Short mmCIF file of C-alpha atoms in Angstrom, two decimals:
data_model
loop_
_atom_site.label_atom_id
_atom_site.label_comp_id
_atom_site.label_asym_id
_atom_site.label_seq_id
_atom_site.Cartn_x
_atom_site.Cartn_y
_atom_site.Cartn_z
CA MET A 185 11.87 -32.91 2.85
CA ALA A 186 13.68 -29.62 3.43
CA GLU A 187 17.25 -30.04 4.61
CA LEU A 188 17.90 -28.14 7.85
CA ILE A 189 21.15 -26.17 7.63
CA ARG A 190 22.38 -24.29 10.65
CA VAL A 191 24.05 -21.02 9.72
CA ALA A 192 26.00 -18.90 12.21
CA ASP A 193 27.64 -16.38 9.89
CA GLY A 194 25.54 -13.46 8.72
CA ALA A 195 27.79 -13.03 5.70
CA ASP A 196 27.04 -16.55 4.43
CA PRO A 197 26.16 -16.11 0.74
CA ARG A 198 23.34 -18.64 1.03
CA LEU A 199 21.41 -16.00 3.01
CA ALA A 200 21.57 -13.52 0.11
CA ASP A 201 17.83 -13.69 -0.58
CA TYR A 202 17.12 -12.34 2.93
CA ARG A 203 19.50 -9.41 2.94
CA ASP A 204 18.45 -5.88 4.01
CA LEU A 205 14.72 -6.35 3.76
CA ARG A 206 14.00 -2.75 4.76
CA ASP A 207 15.91 -1.31 1.83
CA VAL A 208 13.08 -0.99 -0.68
CA SER A 209 15.13 0.08 -3.68
CA LEU A 210 17.79 -2.58 -3.13
CA ARG A 211 15.11 -5.22 -2.70
CA LYS A 212 13.27 -4.19 -5.86
CA HIS A 213 16.40 -4.77 -7.92
CA LEU A 214 17.41 -7.95 -6.17
CA GLU A 215 13.98 -9.55 -6.31
CA ALA A 216 13.38 -8.63 -9.94
CA GLU A 217 16.80 -9.83 -11.07
CA HIS A 218 16.53 -13.13 -9.28
CA GLY A 219 12.83 -13.64 -9.92
CA LEU A 220 12.08 -14.14 -6.25
CA PHE A 221 9.81 -12.76 -3.57
CA LEU A 222 9.61 -13.18 0.19
CA ALA A 223 6.83 -14.46 2.41
CA GLU A 224 6.88 -13.65 6.12
CA GLY A 225 5.11 -15.36 8.97
CA GLU A 226 3.89 -18.93 9.39
CA LYS A 227 0.45 -18.36 7.90
CA VAL A 228 1.64 -16.44 4.85
CA VAL A 229 4.54 -18.85 4.16
CA ARG A 230 2.09 -21.76 4.27
CA ARG A 231 -0.32 -20.01 1.91
CA ALA A 232 2.42 -19.25 -0.60
CA LEU A 233 3.43 -22.92 -0.73
CA GLU A 234 -0.18 -24.10 -0.91
CA ALA A 235 -0.72 -21.74 -3.84
CA GLY A 236 2.03 -23.61 -5.67
CA PHE A 237 4.92 -21.13 -5.59
CA PRO A 238 8.17 -23.14 -5.53
CA ALA A 239 10.36 -22.36 -2.50
CA ARG A 240 13.99 -21.38 -3.07
CA SER A 241 14.76 -21.61 0.65
CA PHE A 242 13.47 -20.95 4.14
CA LEU A 243 15.01 -18.92 6.96
CA MET A 244 13.85 -19.28 10.52
CA ALA A 245 14.79 -19.55 14.15
CA GLU A 246 14.69 -22.96 15.82
CA ARG A 247 11.39 -22.31 17.55
CA TRP A 248 9.48 -21.86 14.28
CA LEU A 249 10.44 -25.25 12.87
CA GLU A 250 7.67 -27.13 14.62
CA GLY A 251 4.83 -24.94 13.41
CA LEU A 252 5.97 -25.30 9.81
CA ALA A 253 7.03 -28.95 10.02
CA ASP A 254 4.35 -30.09 7.56
CA VAL A 255 5.33 -27.41 5.05
CA LEU A 256 9.03 -28.27 5.34
CA ASP A 257 8.21 -31.97 4.97
CA ARG A 258 6.72 -31.32 1.56
CA SER A 259 9.54 -29.11 0.24
CA ASP A 260 12.97 -29.87 -1.21
CA ALA A 261 14.32 -26.38 -0.58
CA PRO A 262 16.95 -25.85 2.12
CA CYS A 263 15.87 -24.40 5.45
CA PHE A 264 18.47 -22.15 7.06
CA VAL A 265 18.15 -22.26 10.83
CA VAL A 266 19.60 -19.23 12.58
CA GLU A 267 19.62 -17.48 15.93
CA GLU A 268 17.02 -14.73 16.09
CA LYS A 269 19.78 -12.16 16.48
CA LEU A 270 21.37 -13.32 13.27
CA ALA A 271 18.04 -13.16 11.44
CA GLU A 272 17.73 -9.56 12.61
CA GLU A 273 21.29 -8.78 11.55
CA VAL A 274 20.74 -10.15 8.05
CA THR A 275 17.26 -8.83 7.37
CA GLY A 276 17.64 -5.52 9.18
CA PHE A 277 14.59 -5.86 11.37
CA HIS A 278 13.14 -7.88 14.19
CA VAL A 279 11.39 -10.82 12.54
CA HIS A 280 8.23 -10.92 14.67
CA ARG A 281 6.61 -13.93 13.18
CA GLY A 282 9.88 -15.76 12.79
CA ALA A 283 9.59 -17.68 9.58
CA LEU A 284 10.66 -16.33 6.20
CA ALA A 285 10.59 -18.05 2.85
CA SER A 286 12.11 -17.04 -0.46
CA LEU A 287 9.93 -18.17 -3.34
CA GLU A 288 10.12 -18.19 -7.11
CA ARG A 289 7.99 -15.81 -9.09
CA ARG A 290 5.97 -17.24 -11.94
CA PRO A 291 5.52 -15.69 -15.36
CA LEU A 292 2.62 -13.24 -15.34
CA PRO A 293 -0.50 -14.83 -16.80
CA SER A 294 -2.28 -13.38 -19.81
CA LEU A 295 -5.20 -11.03 -19.39
CA ASP A 296 -7.56 -13.61 -20.85
CA SER A 297 -6.53 -16.35 -18.46
CA VAL A 298 -6.93 -14.01 -15.47
CA LEU A 299 -10.38 -12.95 -16.64
CA ALA A 300 -11.61 -16.45 -17.51
CA GLY A 301 -14.83 -16.98 -15.59
CA ALA A 302 -14.44 -13.72 -13.65
CA ARG A 303 -17.48 -11.60 -12.87
CA SER A 304 -15.95 -8.96 -10.56
CA VAL A 305 -12.54 -7.47 -11.27
CA LEU A 306 -10.41 -4.75 -9.67
CA VAL A 307 -8.24 -2.54 -11.86
CA LEU A 308 -5.54 -0.48 -10.15
CA GLU A 309 -3.81 2.47 -11.79
CA ASP A 310 -0.46 3.49 -10.30
CA ILE A 311 -1.18 2.64 -6.69
CA VAL A 312 2.37 3.07 -5.40
CA ASP A 313 2.08 2.18 -1.73
CA HIS A 314 2.63 -1.52 -1.00
CA THR A 315 0.40 -1.35 2.07
CA ASN A 316 -2.48 -0.10 -0.04
CA VAL A 317 -1.93 -2.77 -2.68
CA GLY A 318 -1.95 -5.48 0.00
CA ALA A 319 -5.03 -4.06 1.71
CA ILE A 320 -6.88 -3.86 -1.62
CA PHE A 321 -6.12 -7.49 -2.45
CA ARG A 322 -7.32 -8.55 1.00
CA SER A 323 -10.60 -6.63 0.72
CA GLY A 324 -11.16 -7.85 -2.83
CA ALA A 325 -10.65 -11.47 -1.79
CA ALA A 326 -12.94 -11.15 1.24
CA LEU A 327 -15.69 -9.51 -0.81
CA GLY A 328 -15.67 -12.04 -3.62
CA PHE A 329 -13.63 -10.38 -6.36
CA ASP A 330 -12.24 -12.80 -8.91
CA ALA A 331 -9.22 -11.04 -10.40
CA VAL A 332 -6.99 -7.95 -10.25
CA LEU A 333 -5.43 -6.09 -13.16
CA LEU A 334 -2.52 -3.67 -12.54
CA SER A 335 -1.35 -0.69 -14.56
CA PRO A 336 2.30 -0.72 -15.68
CA ARG A 337 3.40 1.50 -12.76
CA CYS A 338 1.35 -0.01 -9.97
CA ALA A 339 3.37 -1.31 -6.99
CA ASP A 340 4.36 -4.97 -6.90
CA PRO A 341 1.81 -7.19 -5.09
CA LEU A 342 4.58 -9.71 -4.32
CA TYR A 343 6.67 -7.18 -2.45
CA ARG A 344 7.00 -8.41 1.16
CA ARG A 345 4.92 -5.66 2.72
CA ALA A 346 2.05 -6.09 0.24
CA VAL A 347 2.06 -9.85 0.78
CA LYS A 348 1.98 -9.38 4.55
CA VAL A 349 -0.75 -6.72 4.69
CA GLY A 350 -2.79 -8.76 2.22
CA MET A 351 -2.46 -11.86 4.38
CA GLY A 352 -1.48 -13.80 1.28
CA ALA A 353 -4.59 -12.80 -0.73
CA VAL A 354 -2.19 -12.03 -3.57
CA PHE A 355 -1.58 -15.78 -3.83
CA SER A 356 -5.25 -16.72 -4.11
CA VAL A 357 -6.65 -13.97 -6.33
CA PRO A 358 -5.48 -14.25 -9.95
CA TRP A 359 -3.78 -11.06 -11.14
CA THR A 360 -1.62 -9.71 -13.90
CA ARG A 361 -0.09 -6.46 -15.08
CA THR A 362 -0.96 -4.85 -18.39
CA SER A 363 1.74 -3.34 -20.57
CA ASP A 364 -0.88 -1.44 -22.57
CA TRP A 365 -1.71 1.47 -20.29
CA ALA A 366 -3.77 3.42 -22.82
CA GLY A 367 -5.81 0.44 -23.96
CA ALA A 368 -6.33 -1.21 -20.58
CA LEU A 369 -9.95 -0.24 -19.99
CA PRO A 370 -11.15 -0.67 -23.59
CA ALA A 371 -9.65 -4.18 -23.47
CA LEU A 372 -11.94 -4.96 -20.54
CA SER A 373 -14.99 -3.42 -22.20
CA GLU A 374 -14.34 -5.54 -25.30
CA ARG A 375 -14.41 -8.61 -23.09
CA GLY A 376 -17.84 -7.81 -21.72
CA PHE A 377 -16.94 -5.94 -18.54
CA THR A 378 -18.50 -2.63 -17.64
CA THR A 379 -15.61 -0.51 -16.37
CA VAL A 380 -16.64 1.68 -13.44
CA ALA A 381 -14.11 4.35 -12.44
CA LEU A 382 -14.08 5.62 -8.84
CA THR A 383 -13.58 9.38 -8.95
CA LEU A 384 -14.31 12.59 -7.07
CA ALA A 385 -15.70 14.22 -10.24
CA PRO A 386 -18.90 16.10 -9.41
CA ASP A 387 -20.91 14.41 -12.17
CA ALA A 388 -20.15 10.87 -11.03
CA VAL A 389 -23.09 8.84 -9.75
CA PRO A 390 -23.13 7.10 -6.36
CA VAL A 391 -21.37 3.74 -6.64
CA ASP A 392 -24.41 1.66 -5.70
CA ARG A 393 -26.34 3.14 -8.62
CA ALA A 394 -23.36 2.80 -10.96
CA VAL A 395 -23.08 -0.97 -10.47
CA ALA A 396 -26.75 -1.87 -9.97
CA GLY A 397 -27.86 -4.73 -12.17
CA LEU A 398 -24.55 -5.15 -13.99
CA ASP A 399 -23.24 -8.57 -14.84
CA ARG A 400 -19.48 -8.34 -15.34
CA VAL A 401 -17.94 -5.35 -13.55
CA ALA A 402 -14.40 -3.95 -13.47
CA LEU A 403 -13.93 -1.43 -10.65
CA VAL A 404 -11.21 1.05 -11.56
CA LEU A 405 -9.16 2.74 -8.78
CA GLY A 406 -6.63 5.53 -9.15
CA SER A 407 -3.41 6.41 -7.38
CA GLU A 408 -3.14 7.77 -3.84
CA GLY A 409 -2.06 11.26 -4.78
CA HIS A 410 -3.95 12.37 -7.85
CA GLY A 411 -6.55 9.70 -8.45
CA LEU A 412 -7.14 8.37 -11.94
CA SER A 413 -5.42 9.74 -15.02
CA PRO A 414 -7.72 11.68 -17.36
CA ARG A 415 -7.18 8.92 -19.93
CA TRP A 416 -8.49 6.19 -17.66
CA GLU A 417 -11.29 8.36 -16.34
CA GLN A 418 -12.40 9.09 -19.90
CA THR A 419 -12.11 5.56 -21.25
CA ALA A 420 -14.12 4.04 -18.41
CA ASP A 421 -17.72 3.15 -19.23
CA ARG A 422 -19.08 4.77 -16.07
CA ARG A 423 -17.90 7.12 -13.35
CA ALA A 424 -18.89 6.49 -9.76
CA THR A 425 -18.31 8.15 -6.42
CA ILE A 426 -18.73 7.46 -2.73
CA PRO A 427 -20.82 10.17 -1.08
CA MET A 428 -18.78 12.00 1.58
CA ARG A 429 -19.20 14.81 4.05
CA GLU A 430 -18.44 18.12 2.38
CA GLY A 431 -15.13 19.83 2.96
CA ILE A 432 -13.37 16.64 3.96
CA ASP A 433 -10.33 15.02 2.45
CA SER A 434 -11.22 12.02 0.39
CA LEU A 435 -11.16 8.52 1.74
CA ASN A 436 -7.91 6.60 1.62
CA VAL A 437 -7.84 4.46 -1.55
CA ALA A 438 -7.93 1.21 0.43
CA ALA A 439 -11.03 2.37 2.34
CA ALA A 440 -12.70 3.55 -0.86
CA THR A 441 -11.93 0.22 -2.50
CA ALA A 442 -13.45 -1.71 0.41
CA ILE A 443 -16.67 0.27 0.12
CA ALA A 444 -16.83 -0.02 -3.66
CA CYS A 445 -16.14 -3.78 -3.52
CA TYR A 446 -18.85 -4.16 -0.90
CA GLU A 447 -21.41 -2.38 -3.09
CA THR A 448 -20.32 -4.27 -6.18
CA ALA A 449 -20.60 -7.61 -4.37
CA ARG A 450 -24.23 -6.74 -3.54
CA ARG A 451 -25.26 -5.65 -7.04
CA MET B 1269 5.64 35.29 15.59
CA ALA B 1270 7.77 32.18 16.05
CA GLU B 1271 11.44 32.92 16.73
CA LEU B 1272 13.71 31.16 14.25
CA ILE B 1273 16.59 29.45 16.05
CA ARG B 1274 19.28 27.76 14.03
CA VAL B 1275 20.57 24.61 15.71
CA ALA B 1276 23.64 22.73 14.52
CA ASP B 1277 24.17 20.30 17.40
CA GLY B 1278 22.00 17.17 17.45
CA ALA B 1279 22.54 16.87 21.20
CA ASP B 1280 20.99 20.30 21.86
CA PRO B 1281 18.49 19.70 24.70
CA ARG B 1282 15.96 21.99 23.03
CA LEU B 1283 15.45 19.24 20.41
CA ALA B 1284 14.41 16.72 23.07
CA ASP B 1285 10.79 16.56 21.88
CA TYR B 1286 11.97 15.24 18.50
CA ARG B 1287 14.30 12.50 19.70
CA ASP B 1288 14.18 8.92 18.32
CA LEU B 1289 10.77 9.07 16.71
CA ARG B 1290 10.93 5.45 15.57
CA ASP B 1291 11.31 4.12 19.09
CA VAL B 1292 7.65 3.50 19.95
CA SER B 1293 8.10 2.55 23.59
CA LEU B 1294 10.45 5.44 24.31
CA ARG B 1295 8.08 7.86 22.59
CA LYS B 1296 5.06 6.59 24.50
CA HIS B 1297 6.77 7.39 27.80
CA LEU B 1298 8.22 10.68 26.68
CA GLU B 1299 5.01 11.99 25.12
CA ALA B 1300 2.84 10.94 28.06
CA GLU B 1301 5.18 12.39 30.65
CA HIS B 1302 5.54 15.71 28.89
CA GLY B 1303 1.96 15.89 27.65
CA LEU B 1304 3.01 16.39 24.06
CA PHE B 1305 2.44 14.90 20.66
CA LEU B 1306 4.03 15.37 17.24
CA ALA B 1307 2.57 16.47 13.94
CA GLU B 1308 4.45 15.74 10.72
CA GLY B 1309 4.14 17.38 7.34
CA GLU B 1310 2.96 20.83 6.32
CA LYS B 1311 -0.71 19.96 5.98
CA VAL B 1312 -0.97 18.08 9.27
CA VAL B 1313 1.03 20.69 11.21
CA ARG B 1314 -1.29 23.39 9.89
CA ARG B 1315 -4.38 21.40 10.83
CA ALA B 1316 -3.12 20.82 14.36
CA LEU B 1317 -2.61 24.55 14.88
CA GLU B 1318 -5.94 25.41 13.28
CA ALA B 1319 -7.63 22.96 15.63
CA GLY B 1320 -6.26 25.01 18.51
CA PHE B 1321 -3.50 22.78 19.89
CA PRO B 1322 -0.79 25.06 21.35
CA ALA B 1323 2.63 24.53 19.77
CA ARG B 1324 5.61 23.84 22.05
CA SER B 1325 8.04 24.23 19.15
CA PHE B 1326 8.66 23.53 15.48
CA LEU B 1327 11.53 21.71 13.81
CA MET B 1328 12.20 22.04 10.12
CA ALA B 1329 14.75 22.47 7.37
CA GLU B 1330 15.18 25.89 5.81
CA ARG B 1331 13.20 25.01 2.70
CA TRP B 1332 10.01 24.34 4.66
CA LEU B 1333 9.87 27.76 6.29
CA GLU B 1334 8.13 29.44 3.40
CA GLY B 1335 5.25 26.99 3.12
CA LEU B 1336 4.48 27.35 6.82
CA ALA B 1337 5.21 31.08 7.08
CA ASP B 1338 1.59 31.95 7.93
CA VAL B 1339 1.46 29.30 10.64
CA LEU B 1340 4.74 30.47 12.15
CA ASP B 1341 3.55 34.08 12.00
CA ARG B 1342 0.68 33.25 14.30
CA SER B 1343 2.68 31.24 16.85
CA ASP B 1344 4.90 32.27 19.76
CA ALA B 1345 6.68 28.91 19.93
CA PRO B 1346 10.32 28.67 18.84
CA CYS B 1347 11.10 27.21 15.42
CA PHE B 1348 14.33 25.21 15.32
CA VAL B 1349 15.86 25.38 11.86
CA VAL B 1350 18.22 22.52 11.09
CA GLU B 1351 19.99 20.86 8.20
CA GLU B 1352 18.03 17.89 6.85
CA LYS B 1353 20.84 15.58 7.89
CA LEU B 1354 20.58 16.80 11.47
CA ALA B 1355 16.80 16.31 11.46
CA GLU B 1356 17.41 12.74 10.36
CA GLU B 1357 20.06 12.22 13.02
CA VAL B 1358 17.78 13.47 15.79
CA THR B 1359 14.51 11.84 14.73
CA GLY B 1360 16.02 8.62 13.41
CA PHE B 1361 14.40 8.75 9.99
CA HIS B 1362 14.30 10.71 6.78
CA VAL B 1363 11.71 13.44 7.32
CA HIS B 1364 9.98 13.33 3.95
CA ARG B 1365 7.58 16.17 4.41
CA GLY B 1366 10.10 18.24 6.28
CA ALA B 1367 8.15 20.07 8.92
CA LEU B 1368 7.58 18.74 12.42
CA ALA B 1369 5.77 20.38 15.30
CA SER B 1370 5.58 19.43 18.94
CA LEU B 1371 2.19 20.31 20.40
CA GLU B 1372 0.56 20.26 23.80
CA ARG B 1373 -2.07 17.67 24.54
CA ARG B 1374 -5.30 18.87 26.03
CA PRO B 1375 -7.20 17.19 28.86
CA LEU B 1376 -9.52 14.50 27.51
CA PRO B 1377 -13.09 15.81 27.27
CA SER B 1378 -15.96 14.14 29.09
CA LEU B 1379 -18.12 11.56 27.37
CA ASP B 1380 -21.09 13.91 27.47
CA SER B 1381 -19.26 16.77 25.82
CA VAL B 1382 -18.00 14.48 23.05
CA LEU B 1383 -21.48 13.10 22.44
CA ALA B 1384 -23.26 16.46 22.54
CA GLY B 1385 -25.21 16.79 19.30
CA ALA B 1386 -23.66 13.60 17.86
CA ARG B 1387 -25.77 11.25 15.77
CA SER B 1388 -23.12 8.79 14.51
CA VAL B 1389 -20.35 7.58 16.81
CA LEU B 1390 -17.49 5.09 16.47
CA VAL B 1391 -16.47 3.02 19.48
CA LEU B 1392 -13.11 1.22 19.33
CA GLU B 1393 -12.13 -1.61 21.63
CA ASP B 1394 -8.41 -2.31 21.95
CA ILE B 1395 -7.37 -1.44 18.40
CA VAL B 1396 -3.64 -1.55 19.00
CA ASP B 1397 -2.21 -0.60 15.62
CA HIS B 1398 -1.66 3.13 15.15
CA THR B 1399 -2.14 2.84 11.40
CA ASN B 1400 -5.56 1.31 11.90
CA VAL B 1401 -6.57 3.98 14.43
CA GLY B 1402 -5.53 6.73 12.02
CA ALA B 1403 -7.29 5.09 9.06
CA ILE B 1404 -10.48 4.66 11.11
CA PHE B 1405 -10.51 8.34 12.12
CA ARG B 1406 -10.01 9.36 8.49
CA SER B 1407 -12.85 7.17 7.22
CA GLY B 1408 -15.14 8.26 10.06
CA ALA B 1409 -14.49 11.93 9.30
CA ALA B 1410 -15.01 11.48 5.55
CA LEU B 1411 -18.27 9.58 6.07
CA GLY B 1412 -19.80 12.03 8.49
CA PHE B 1413 -19.19 10.49 11.91
CA ASP B 1414 -19.39 12.97 14.75
CA ALA B 1415 -17.33 11.43 17.54
CA VAL B 1416 -15.05 8.54 18.55
CA LEU B 1417 -14.92 6.75 21.90
CA LEU B 1418 -11.89 4.60 22.78
CA SER B 1419 -11.57 1.68 25.19
CA PRO B 1420 -8.92 2.00 27.91
CA ARG B 1421 -6.38 -0.06 25.93
CA CYS B 1422 -6.96 1.34 22.46
CA ALA B 1423 -3.88 2.85 20.78
CA ASP B 1424 -3.26 6.60 21.10
CA PRO B 1425 -4.81 8.64 18.25
CA LEU B 1426 -2.25 11.39 18.85
CA TYR B 1427 0.69 9.09 18.26
CA ARG B 1428 2.61 10.41 15.24
CA ARG B 1429 1.77 7.54 12.92
CA ALA B 1430 -1.96 7.69 13.71
CA VAL B 1431 -2.01 11.44 13.16
CA LYS B 1432 -0.24 11.05 9.84
CA VAL B 1433 -2.33 8.18 8.46
CA GLY B 1434 -5.48 9.97 9.61
CA MET B 1435 -4.40 13.15 7.79
CA GLY B 1436 -5.21 15.09 10.94
CA ALA B 1437 -8.80 13.79 11.25
CA VAL B 1438 -7.99 13.15 14.90
CA PHE B 1439 -7.90 16.95 15.34
CA SER B 1440 -11.30 17.56 13.81
CA VAL B 1441 -13.38 14.66 15.14
CA PRO B 1442 -14.10 14.95 18.88
CA TRP B 1443 -12.93 11.89 20.81
CA THR B 1444 -12.26 10.67 24.29
CA ARG B 1445 -11.20 7.54 26.14
CA THR B 1446 -13.41 5.78 28.66
CA SER B 1447 -11.97 4.46 31.89
CA ASP B 1448 -15.05 2.28 32.43
CA TRP B 1449 -14.45 -0.63 30.09
CA ALA B 1450 -17.30 -2.80 31.36
CA GLY B 1451 -19.87 -0.02 31.34
CA ALA B 1452 -18.85 1.65 28.08
CA LEU B 1453 -21.64 0.39 25.85
CA PRO B 1454 -24.46 0.64 28.43
CA ALA B 1455 -23.38 4.27 28.98
CA LEU B 1456 -24.04 4.92 25.29
CA SER B 1457 -27.38 3.10 25.33
CA GLU B 1458 -28.47 5.20 28.30
CA ARG B 1459 -27.73 8.30 26.25
CA GLY B 1460 -30.01 7.25 23.44
CA PHE B 1461 -27.53 5.52 21.12
CA THR B 1462 -28.21 2.11 19.64
CA THR B 1463 -24.90 0.27 19.98
CA VAL B 1464 -24.22 -1.92 16.94
CA ALA B 1465 -21.31 -4.36 17.34
CA LEU B 1466 -19.47 -5.53 14.21
CA THR B 1467 -18.76 -9.24 14.61
CA LEU B 1468 -18.23 -12.45 12.67
CA ALA B 1469 -20.82 -14.27 14.83
CA PRO B 1470 -23.06 -16.39 12.62
CA ASP B 1471 -26.28 -14.95 14.04
CA ALA B 1472 -25.37 -11.32 13.34
CA VAL B 1473 -27.50 -9.51 10.76
CA PRO B 1474 -26.06 -7.69 7.73
CA VAL B 1475 -24.93 -4.23 8.75
CA ASP B 1476 -27.33 -2.36 6.44
CA ARG B 1477 -30.29 -4.07 8.13
CA ALA B 1478 -28.81 -3.53 11.59
CA VAL B 1479 -28.64 0.26 11.21
CA ALA B 1480 -31.70 0.85 8.99
CA GLY B 1481 -33.95 3.57 10.34
CA LEU B 1482 -31.96 4.21 13.52
CA ASP B 1483 -31.50 7.73 14.81
CA ARG B 1484 -28.41 7.79 17.03
CA VAL B 1485 -25.98 4.97 16.26
CA ALA B 1486 -22.74 3.87 17.92
CA LEU B 1487 -20.77 1.47 15.72
CA VAL B 1488 -18.62 -0.81 17.87
CA LEU B 1489 -15.36 -2.25 16.44
CA GLY B 1490 -13.09 -4.83 18.05
CA SER B 1491 -9.36 -5.41 18.04
CA GLU B 1492 -7.31 -6.65 15.10
CA GLY B 1493 -6.52 -10.06 16.50
CA HIS B 1494 -9.54 -11.38 18.31
CA GLY B 1495 -12.33 -8.96 17.54
CA LEU B 1496 -14.64 -7.77 20.29
CA SER B 1497 -14.48 -9.06 23.84
CA PRO B 1498 -17.45 -11.23 24.86
CA ARG B 1499 -18.42 -8.50 27.31
CA TRP B 1500 -18.72 -5.83 24.62
CA GLU B 1501 -20.35 -8.20 22.18
CA GLN B 1502 -22.97 -9.09 24.79
CA THR B 1503 -23.66 -5.58 26.05
CA ALA B 1504 -24.18 -4.17 22.55
CA ASP B 1505 -27.81 -3.60 21.54
CA ARG B 1506 -27.36 -5.27 18.16
CA ARG B 1507 -24.83 -7.44 16.37
CA ALA B 1508 -24.03 -6.83 12.74
CA THR B 1509 -21.79 -8.36 10.12
CA ILE B 1510 -20.46 -7.62 6.65
CA PRO B 1511 -21.28 -10.47 4.25
CA MET B 1512 -18.09 -12.06 2.92
CA ARG B 1513 -17.03 -14.84 0.63
CA GLU B 1514 -16.90 -18.11 2.52
CA GLY B 1515 -13.58 -19.53 3.64
CA ILE B 1516 -11.83 -16.19 3.52
CA ASP B 1517 -10.06 -14.34 6.28
CA SER B 1518 -12.06 -11.48 7.60
CA LEU B 1519 -11.61 -7.94 6.36
CA ASN B 1520 -8.99 -5.78 7.98
CA VAL B 1521 -10.61 -3.71 10.76
CA ALA B 1522 -10.02 -0.43 8.91
CA ALA B 1523 -11.71 -1.80 5.77
CA ALA B 1524 -14.61 -3.19 7.81
CA THR B 1525 -15.00 0.17 9.54
CA ALA B 1526 -15.10 2.02 6.23
CA ILE B 1527 -17.89 -0.22 4.97
CA ALA B 1528 -19.85 -0.03 8.22
CA CYS B 1529 -19.49 3.78 8.35
CA TYR B 1530 -20.65 3.99 4.75
CA GLU B 1531 -23.78 1.96 5.48
CA THR B 1532 -24.46 3.86 8.68
CA ALA B 1533 -24.12 7.20 6.89
CA ARG B 1534 -26.83 6.06 4.44
CA ARG B 1535 -29.29 4.80 7.06
#
């Protein structure tokens, strides 16, 4: 059972995991170096624990203890109980949903273990916005995707904002990051997946036709600014597009992913 | 041609339109009382002007003047030129894309003028998150929707964050807000639209079947937390759903809208 420890001093070193949560570059260093990530909100904290991530500690105001009593009962990590004002002082923002947990990252699984048994996979190249990464995981989970593969420079799915926007889908959908950017799509083709790249190229076929009748599919999405790299576009087995009104900016990548996942789920 | 006015004092009352942009409740009051809204970034500022919104003023650092020279040439509003540090001090955040403009709101158009000639319409009930409102406008515009109708309590599409996420789609897609919450959907049915409510209700039909063969369609989306009100769900002509994996949280409303717009565009 988690030990409840009341803390009244914002400078207490035991709160280090929760420091300055709005400072993205600081947090990236801190979380990578200590192998931790943060979950925020009762539902997301519960899902992280249920998915088997070991808790380092919890931080919450008194009034959140009851809702998470069962989770705390099953954990040996300390729970720091603070005034809401102190939580705000430490984290740098108003903690709407009260509860925070610091959890241990796990080693990234191998590509083969992530793909084992998978039929529908998302592959993200250099999506740099944490909100988009979270939204993509959420849509993929809801529409029956089995795994996600990230390019070396794709944003971290365990960053707090991605976890929150994804409603914890990043805990339930197996994912890993490839270190072999150039060979990423061929590696999927070799394993029996048809890689289908979403693109605005004029010769791409509508996505419903691109995925029709396929067994194993890997949908390939490019970055927010420039879309897919030429390398990935060229090494994909097929190129697909979502028909849009002429003269309009493209869809946001999260919206395009939702539509492509929807069509792929119906193939 | 816009007069360039260099301002070195953050307390200068001429910068009042740009004050404390992160303070949502303050901004809501200020913008409503003065009938203004803000556009951020070169592309969005240009689109606002091209859509015919009169500028009250511009605020930018020296280095953004060149990119917007043509826009400033065609405007009589003053352009306040400030150091980037001062822009940050006044607005409360780092202005990434540099240029800001304060523009005049226009009176909301009537329902009939918004619907004139429209074949595909989005209807939003109480979507309270500005990011979602912006994302929905962007997807609607990209997928060929002609108009948007908002419930009385739906978030403001002209709020800075909605404008930015929507990439200015809120300037190009005609929209208005109804004051008649209870009669909103019947008013559309009377005008020849089939109202199709997106819902998780178990008896709803898949969205592609719900819209197949329809001429004028109004897609009806509910709020982030609780979905549609019973009143709107019951007064809609049809109820539709997006098939999802069992046991999973629903799609985010912006993702669900993208999929529903996509299917409706193909009907």
